[in-house]
Short mmCIF file of C-alpha atoms and ligand atoms in Angstrom, two decimals:
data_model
loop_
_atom_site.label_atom_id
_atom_site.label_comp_id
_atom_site.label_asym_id
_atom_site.label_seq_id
_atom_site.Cartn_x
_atom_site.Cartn_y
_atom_site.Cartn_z
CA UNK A 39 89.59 105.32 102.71
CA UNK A 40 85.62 106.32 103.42
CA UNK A 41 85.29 107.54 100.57
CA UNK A 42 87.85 105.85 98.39
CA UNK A 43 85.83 106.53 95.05
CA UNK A 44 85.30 110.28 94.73
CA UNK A 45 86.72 112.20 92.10
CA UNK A 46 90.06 113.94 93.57
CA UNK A 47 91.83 116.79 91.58
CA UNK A 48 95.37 116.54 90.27
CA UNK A 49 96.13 119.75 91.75
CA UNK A 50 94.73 118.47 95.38
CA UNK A 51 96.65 115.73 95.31
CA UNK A 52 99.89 117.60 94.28
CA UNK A 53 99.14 119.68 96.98
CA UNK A 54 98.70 116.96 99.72
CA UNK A 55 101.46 114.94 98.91
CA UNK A 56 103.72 118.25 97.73
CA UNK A 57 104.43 117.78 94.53
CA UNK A 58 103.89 119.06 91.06
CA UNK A 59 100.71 118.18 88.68
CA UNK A 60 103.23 116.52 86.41
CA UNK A 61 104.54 114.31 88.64
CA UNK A 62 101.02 113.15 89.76
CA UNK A 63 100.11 111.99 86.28
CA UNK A 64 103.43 109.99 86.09
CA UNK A 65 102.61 108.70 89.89
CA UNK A 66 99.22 107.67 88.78
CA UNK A 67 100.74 106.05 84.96
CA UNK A 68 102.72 104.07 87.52
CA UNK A 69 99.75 102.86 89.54
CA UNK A 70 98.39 102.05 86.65
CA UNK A 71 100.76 99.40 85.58
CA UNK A 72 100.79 98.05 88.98
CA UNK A 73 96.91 97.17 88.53
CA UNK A 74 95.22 100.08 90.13
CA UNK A 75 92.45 101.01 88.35
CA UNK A 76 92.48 104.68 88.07
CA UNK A 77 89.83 106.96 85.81
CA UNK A 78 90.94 110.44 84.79
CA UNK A 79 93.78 112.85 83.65
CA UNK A 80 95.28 115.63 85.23
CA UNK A 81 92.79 117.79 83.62
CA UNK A 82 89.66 116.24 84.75
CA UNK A 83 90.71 114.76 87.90
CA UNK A 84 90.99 111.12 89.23
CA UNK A 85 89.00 108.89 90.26
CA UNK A 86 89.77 105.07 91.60
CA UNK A 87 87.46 102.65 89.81
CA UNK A 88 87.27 100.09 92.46
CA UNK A 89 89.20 99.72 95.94
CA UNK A 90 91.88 97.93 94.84
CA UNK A 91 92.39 94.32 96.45
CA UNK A 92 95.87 95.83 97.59
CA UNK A 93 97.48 94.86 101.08
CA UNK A 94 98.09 98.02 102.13
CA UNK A 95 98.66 98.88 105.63
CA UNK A 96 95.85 101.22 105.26
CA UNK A 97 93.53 98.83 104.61
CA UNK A 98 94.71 96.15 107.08
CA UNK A 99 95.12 98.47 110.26
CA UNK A 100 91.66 99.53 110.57
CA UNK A 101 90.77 95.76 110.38
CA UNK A 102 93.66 94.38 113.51
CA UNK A 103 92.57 96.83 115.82
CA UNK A 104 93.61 95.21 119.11
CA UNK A 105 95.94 92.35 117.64
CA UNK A 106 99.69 92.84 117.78
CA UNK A 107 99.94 93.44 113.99
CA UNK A 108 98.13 96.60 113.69
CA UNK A 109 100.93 98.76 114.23
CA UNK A 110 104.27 98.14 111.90
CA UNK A 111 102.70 96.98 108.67
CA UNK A 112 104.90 97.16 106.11
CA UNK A 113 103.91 96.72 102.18
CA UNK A 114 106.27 96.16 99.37
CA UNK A 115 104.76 96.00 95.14
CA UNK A 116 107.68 93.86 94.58
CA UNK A 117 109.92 92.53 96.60
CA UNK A 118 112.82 89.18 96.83
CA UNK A 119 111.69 87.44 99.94
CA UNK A 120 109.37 89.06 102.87
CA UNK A 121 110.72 86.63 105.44
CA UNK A 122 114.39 87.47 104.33
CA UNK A 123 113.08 90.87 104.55
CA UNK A 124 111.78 90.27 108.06
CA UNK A 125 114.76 88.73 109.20
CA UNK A 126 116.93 91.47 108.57
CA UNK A 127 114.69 94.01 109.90
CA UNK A 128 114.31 91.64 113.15
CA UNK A 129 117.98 92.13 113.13
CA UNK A 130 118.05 95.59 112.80
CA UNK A 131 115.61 95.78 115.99
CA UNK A 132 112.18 95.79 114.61
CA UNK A 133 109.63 95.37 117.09
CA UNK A 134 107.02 92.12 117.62
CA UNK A 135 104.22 92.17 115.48
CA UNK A 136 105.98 93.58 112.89
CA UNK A 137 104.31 92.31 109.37
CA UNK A 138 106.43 92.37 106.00
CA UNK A 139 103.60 92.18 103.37
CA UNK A 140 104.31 92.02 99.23
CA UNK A 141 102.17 91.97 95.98
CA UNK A 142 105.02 89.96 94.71
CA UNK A 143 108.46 87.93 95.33
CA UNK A 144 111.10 87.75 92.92
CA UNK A 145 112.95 84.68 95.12
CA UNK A 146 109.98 83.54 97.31
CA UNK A 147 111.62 80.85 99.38
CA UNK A 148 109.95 77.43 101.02
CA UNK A 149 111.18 75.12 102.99
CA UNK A 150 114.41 73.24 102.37
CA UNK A 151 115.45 75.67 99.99
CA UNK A 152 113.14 75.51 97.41
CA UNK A 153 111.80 78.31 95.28
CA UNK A 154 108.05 79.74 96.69
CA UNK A 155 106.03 80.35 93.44
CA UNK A 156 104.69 84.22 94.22
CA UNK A 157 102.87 85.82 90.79
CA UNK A 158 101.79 89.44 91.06
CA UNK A 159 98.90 90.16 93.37
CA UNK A 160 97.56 86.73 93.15
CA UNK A 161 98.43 85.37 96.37
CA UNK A 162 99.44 86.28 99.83
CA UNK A 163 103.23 86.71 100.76
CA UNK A 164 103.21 87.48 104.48
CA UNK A 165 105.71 87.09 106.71
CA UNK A 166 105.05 88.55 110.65
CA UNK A 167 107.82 89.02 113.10
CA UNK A 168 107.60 87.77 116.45
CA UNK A 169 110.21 87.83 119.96
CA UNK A 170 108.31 85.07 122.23
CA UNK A 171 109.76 84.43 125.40
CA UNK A 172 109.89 81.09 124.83
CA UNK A 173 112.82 78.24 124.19
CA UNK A 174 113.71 77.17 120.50
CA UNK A 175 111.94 74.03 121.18
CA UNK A 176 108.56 75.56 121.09
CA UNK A 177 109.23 77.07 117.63
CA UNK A 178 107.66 74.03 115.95
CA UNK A 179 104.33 74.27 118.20
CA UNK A 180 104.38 78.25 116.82
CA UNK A 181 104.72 76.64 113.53
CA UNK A 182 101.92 74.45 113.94
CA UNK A 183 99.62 76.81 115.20
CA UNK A 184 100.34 79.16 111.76
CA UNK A 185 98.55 76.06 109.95
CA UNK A 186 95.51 76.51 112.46
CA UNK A 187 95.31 80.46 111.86
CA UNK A 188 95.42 79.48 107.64
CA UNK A 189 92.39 76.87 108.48
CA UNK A 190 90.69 79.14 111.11
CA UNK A 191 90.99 82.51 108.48
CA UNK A 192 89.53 80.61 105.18
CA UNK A 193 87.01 78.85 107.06
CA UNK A 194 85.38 81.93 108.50
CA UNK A 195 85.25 83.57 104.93
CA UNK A 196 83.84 80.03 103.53
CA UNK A 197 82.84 77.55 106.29
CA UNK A 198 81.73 75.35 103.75
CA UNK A 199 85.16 74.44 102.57
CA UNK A 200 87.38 72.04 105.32
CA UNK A 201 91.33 72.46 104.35
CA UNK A 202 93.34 69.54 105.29
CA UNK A 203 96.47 70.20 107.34
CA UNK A 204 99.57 68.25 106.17
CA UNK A 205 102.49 68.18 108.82
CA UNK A 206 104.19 70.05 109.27
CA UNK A 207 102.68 72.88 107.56
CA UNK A 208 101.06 72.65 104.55
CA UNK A 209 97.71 73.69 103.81
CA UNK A 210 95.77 71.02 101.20
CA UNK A 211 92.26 71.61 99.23
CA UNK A 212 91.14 68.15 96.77
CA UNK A 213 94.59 66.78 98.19
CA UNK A 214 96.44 69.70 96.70
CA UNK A 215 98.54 72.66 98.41
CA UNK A 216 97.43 75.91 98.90
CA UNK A 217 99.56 77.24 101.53
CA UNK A 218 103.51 76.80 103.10
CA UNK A 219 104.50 78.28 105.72
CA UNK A 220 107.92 78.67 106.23
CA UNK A 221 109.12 79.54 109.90
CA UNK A 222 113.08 80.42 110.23
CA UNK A 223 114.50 81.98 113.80
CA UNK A 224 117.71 83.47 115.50
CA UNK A 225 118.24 82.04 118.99
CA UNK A 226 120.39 81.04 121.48
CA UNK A 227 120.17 77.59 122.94
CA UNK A 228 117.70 78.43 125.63
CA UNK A 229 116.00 81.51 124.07
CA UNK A 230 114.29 82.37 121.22
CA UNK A 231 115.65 85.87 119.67
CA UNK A 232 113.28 86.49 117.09
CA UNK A 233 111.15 84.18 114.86
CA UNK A 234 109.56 85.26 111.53
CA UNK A 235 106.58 83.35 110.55
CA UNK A 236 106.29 83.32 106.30
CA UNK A 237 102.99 82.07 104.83
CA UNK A 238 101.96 82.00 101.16
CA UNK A 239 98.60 81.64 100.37
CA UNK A 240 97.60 80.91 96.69
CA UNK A 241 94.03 83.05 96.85
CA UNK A 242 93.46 83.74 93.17
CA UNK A 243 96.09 82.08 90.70
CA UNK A 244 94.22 80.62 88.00
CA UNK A 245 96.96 78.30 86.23
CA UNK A 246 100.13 77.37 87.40
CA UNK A 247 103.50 76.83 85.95
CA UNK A 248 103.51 73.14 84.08
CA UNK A 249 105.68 71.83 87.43
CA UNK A 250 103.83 72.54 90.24
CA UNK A 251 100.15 71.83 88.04
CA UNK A 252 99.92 67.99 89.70
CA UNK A 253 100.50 69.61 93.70
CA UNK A 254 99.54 72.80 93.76
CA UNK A 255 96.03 74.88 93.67
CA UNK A 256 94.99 78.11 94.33
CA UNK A 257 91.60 79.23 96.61
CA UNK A 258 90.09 80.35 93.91
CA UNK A 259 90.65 77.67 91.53
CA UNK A 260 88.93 75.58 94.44
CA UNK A 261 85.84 77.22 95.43
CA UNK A 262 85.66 78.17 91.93
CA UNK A 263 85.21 82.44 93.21
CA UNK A 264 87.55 85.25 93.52
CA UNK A 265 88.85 85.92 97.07
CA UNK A 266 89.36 88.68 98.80
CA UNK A 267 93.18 89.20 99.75
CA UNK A 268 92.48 92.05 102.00
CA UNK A 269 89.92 90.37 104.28
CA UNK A 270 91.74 86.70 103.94
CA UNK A 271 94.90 88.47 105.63
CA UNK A 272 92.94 90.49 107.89
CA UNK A 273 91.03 87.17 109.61
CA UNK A 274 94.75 85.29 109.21
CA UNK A 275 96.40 88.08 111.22
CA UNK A 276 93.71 87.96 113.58
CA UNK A 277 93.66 84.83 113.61
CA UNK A 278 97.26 84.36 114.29
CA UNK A 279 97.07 86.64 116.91
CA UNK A 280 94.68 84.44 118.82
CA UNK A 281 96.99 81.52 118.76
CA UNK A 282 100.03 83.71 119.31
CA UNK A 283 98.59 85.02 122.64
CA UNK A 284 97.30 81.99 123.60
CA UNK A 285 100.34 80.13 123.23
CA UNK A 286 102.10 82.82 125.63
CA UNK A 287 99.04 83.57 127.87
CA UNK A 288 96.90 80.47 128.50
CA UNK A 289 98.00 76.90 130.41
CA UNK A 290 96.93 74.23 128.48
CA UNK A 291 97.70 76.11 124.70
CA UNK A 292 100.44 74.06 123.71
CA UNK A 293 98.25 70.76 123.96
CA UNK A 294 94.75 72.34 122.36
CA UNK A 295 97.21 72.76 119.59
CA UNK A 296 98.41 69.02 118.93
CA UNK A 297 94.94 68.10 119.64
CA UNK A 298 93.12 70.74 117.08
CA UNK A 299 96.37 70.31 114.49
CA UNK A 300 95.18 66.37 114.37
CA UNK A 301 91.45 67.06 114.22
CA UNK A 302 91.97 68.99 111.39
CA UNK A 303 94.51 66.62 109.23
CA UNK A 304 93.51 63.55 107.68
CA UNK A 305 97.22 62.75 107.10
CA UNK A 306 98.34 62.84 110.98
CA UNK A 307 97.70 58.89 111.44
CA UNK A 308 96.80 56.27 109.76
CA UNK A 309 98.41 57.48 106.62
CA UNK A 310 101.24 55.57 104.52
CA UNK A 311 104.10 57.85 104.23
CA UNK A 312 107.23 58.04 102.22
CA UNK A 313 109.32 60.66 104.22
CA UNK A 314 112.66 62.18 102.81
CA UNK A 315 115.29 62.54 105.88
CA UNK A 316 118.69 61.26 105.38
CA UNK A 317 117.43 58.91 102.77
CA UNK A 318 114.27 57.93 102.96
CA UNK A 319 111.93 55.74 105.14
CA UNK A 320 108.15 54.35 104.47
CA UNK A 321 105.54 53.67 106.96
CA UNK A 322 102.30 55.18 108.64
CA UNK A 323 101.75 57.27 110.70
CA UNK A 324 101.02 57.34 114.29
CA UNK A 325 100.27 60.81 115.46
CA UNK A 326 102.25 63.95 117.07
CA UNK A 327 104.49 63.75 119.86
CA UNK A 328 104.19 65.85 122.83
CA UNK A 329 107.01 68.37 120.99
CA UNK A 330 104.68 68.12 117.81
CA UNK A 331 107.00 66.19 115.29
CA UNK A 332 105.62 63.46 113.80
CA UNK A 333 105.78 59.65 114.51
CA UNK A 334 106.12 56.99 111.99
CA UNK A 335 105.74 52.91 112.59
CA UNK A 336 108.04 51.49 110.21
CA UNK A 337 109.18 47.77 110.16
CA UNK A 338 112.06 48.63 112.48
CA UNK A 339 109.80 50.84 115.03
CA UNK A 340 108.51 53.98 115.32
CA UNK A 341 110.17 56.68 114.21
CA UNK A 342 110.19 61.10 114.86
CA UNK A 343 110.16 63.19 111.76
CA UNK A 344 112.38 65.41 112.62
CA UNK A 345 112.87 67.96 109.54
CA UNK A 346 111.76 65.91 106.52
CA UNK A 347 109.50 66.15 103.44
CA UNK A 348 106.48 64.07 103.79
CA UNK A 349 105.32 62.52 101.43
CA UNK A 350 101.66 60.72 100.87
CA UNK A 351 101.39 57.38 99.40
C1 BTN B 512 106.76 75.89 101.87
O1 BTN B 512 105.67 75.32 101.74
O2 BTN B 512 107.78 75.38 101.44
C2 BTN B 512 106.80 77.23 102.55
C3 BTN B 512 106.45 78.36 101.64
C4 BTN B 512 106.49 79.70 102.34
C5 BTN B 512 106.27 80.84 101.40
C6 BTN B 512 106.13 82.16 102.11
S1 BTN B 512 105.56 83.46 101.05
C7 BTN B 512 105.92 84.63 102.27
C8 BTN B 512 107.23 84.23 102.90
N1 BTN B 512 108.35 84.74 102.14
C9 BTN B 512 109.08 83.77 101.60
O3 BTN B 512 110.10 83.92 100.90
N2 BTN B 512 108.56 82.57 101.92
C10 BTN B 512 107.40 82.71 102.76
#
């Protein structure tokens, strides 16, 4: 990784990795078609044109020193889901902190089922495994608190952009979504087994499929730049790793969470809603309760959003 650039021989490399010369040319014709940019031949020797913008755990570790995610990163080209991944490693015994990363999903899943849009290498499919000691109920604060890391993690790159939290965790730019997180868990009434914590971050998609064109946009069509994957998911890891620990570690977490989770959404009160759950209800909202759903006023009262779509009017 220092020096990333140099030219290496095919023979050194067959060496290193113990294999034939042959087999490194097919190995880097591979690469190639997975959008490394690699100069050279087997009888001149390779050379990578540019660090690719890869999530590989050799990139990432050097940059989560000291967070809990620095030491089971694993990377997948192409992958179905990295949270159904997670959740069968978690299963399996994986340890916290464990991170599921992929250049693409073939069945990228959101909430309620539906399909998580995940083109090659143009966005961020990360899912992180986690065991908190810590009841079922407090999944949604964890859930919450994701959001924050997303906000936190873009706005150090670019503090001039603000995203707009949407409840219960979407990420908005111009009133469009750039980020779901989708948080599933195994527990017992009482106790949280595990909990895998998906987010998808559109960095650098620069059309989408006709569908999702009116509600969805990407960081870069935004800001109007390319992004960095690497060093967005390094300062959301980090991030995340703040507000895990805090939530565990530090009286008082649970509430700096509501309170920073409203700060940062324009949509938390005072906005007419349209929310899908069991049917559907309209009204505005009023804020988060204590647990963090959200509160409605309708005509007949105020009511909790328990698991619904919201929708803004
Ligand atoms: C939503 O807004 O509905 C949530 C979308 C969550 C997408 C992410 S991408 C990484 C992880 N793997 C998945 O299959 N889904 C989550």
């Amino acid at each position: 990784m220092n020096h990333a650039m140099v030219v290496v021989s095919g023979t050194k490399i067959a060496d290193e990795i113990g294999t034939s010369r042959s087999e490194v040319w097919r190995l880097v014709q591979q690469l190639r078609t997975l959008g490394v940019e690699v100069a050279g031949h087997p009888a001149t020797g390779y050379r990578l044109k540019a660090v690719p913008d890869l999530l590989l755990p050799d990139m990432l570790t050097p940059l989560l020193k000291s967070t809990i995610f620095s030491q089971n990163i694993h990377h997948y080209y192409k992958i179905g889901s990295t949270n159904s991944e997670a959740m069968e490693a978690a299963g399996a015994g994986a340890p916290d902190g464990s991170v599921f990363l992929a250049e693409q999903q073939t069945v990228g899943r959101g909430r309620g089922a539906h399909p998580w849009h995940s083109a090659h290498a143009a966005g961020i499919y990360c899912s992180v495994l986690l065991r908190p000691p810590l009841p079922p109920s407090e999944a949604l604060i964890l859930s919450l608190a994701a959001g924050l890391a997303v906000h936190a993690a873009v706005q150090e790159i670019d503090s001039r952009i603000a995203p707009d939290l949407k409840w219960p965790n979407d990420v908005l730019l111009d009133g469009k979504k750039f980020c779901g997180i989708l948080v599933e868990m195994n527990a017992e009434v009482t106790r949280v087994r595990y909990i895998v914590v998906g987010i998808g971050i559109n960095a650098n998609q620069s059309s989408f499929p006709a569908e999702l064109q009116p509600t969805a946009t990407s960081l870069r069509l935004a800001t109007g730049s390319e992004w960095s994957r690497v060093e967005l998911c390094a300062a959301l890891l980090k991030s995340l790793d703040r507000e895990y620990r805090n939530l565990l570690e530090k009286p008082g977490a649970h509430e700096s969470i509501l309170r920073r989770f409203a700060e940062r959404s324009s949509s938390v009160r005072g906005r007419q809603v349209r929310v899908e759950e069991n049917g559907s209800f309209e009204g505005v909202t009023e804020g988060l309760d204590p647990r963090g759903f959200l509160q409605v006023r309708t005509a007949q009262g105020v009511r909790t959003v328990l698991s619904g779509t919201v929708r803004l009017r």
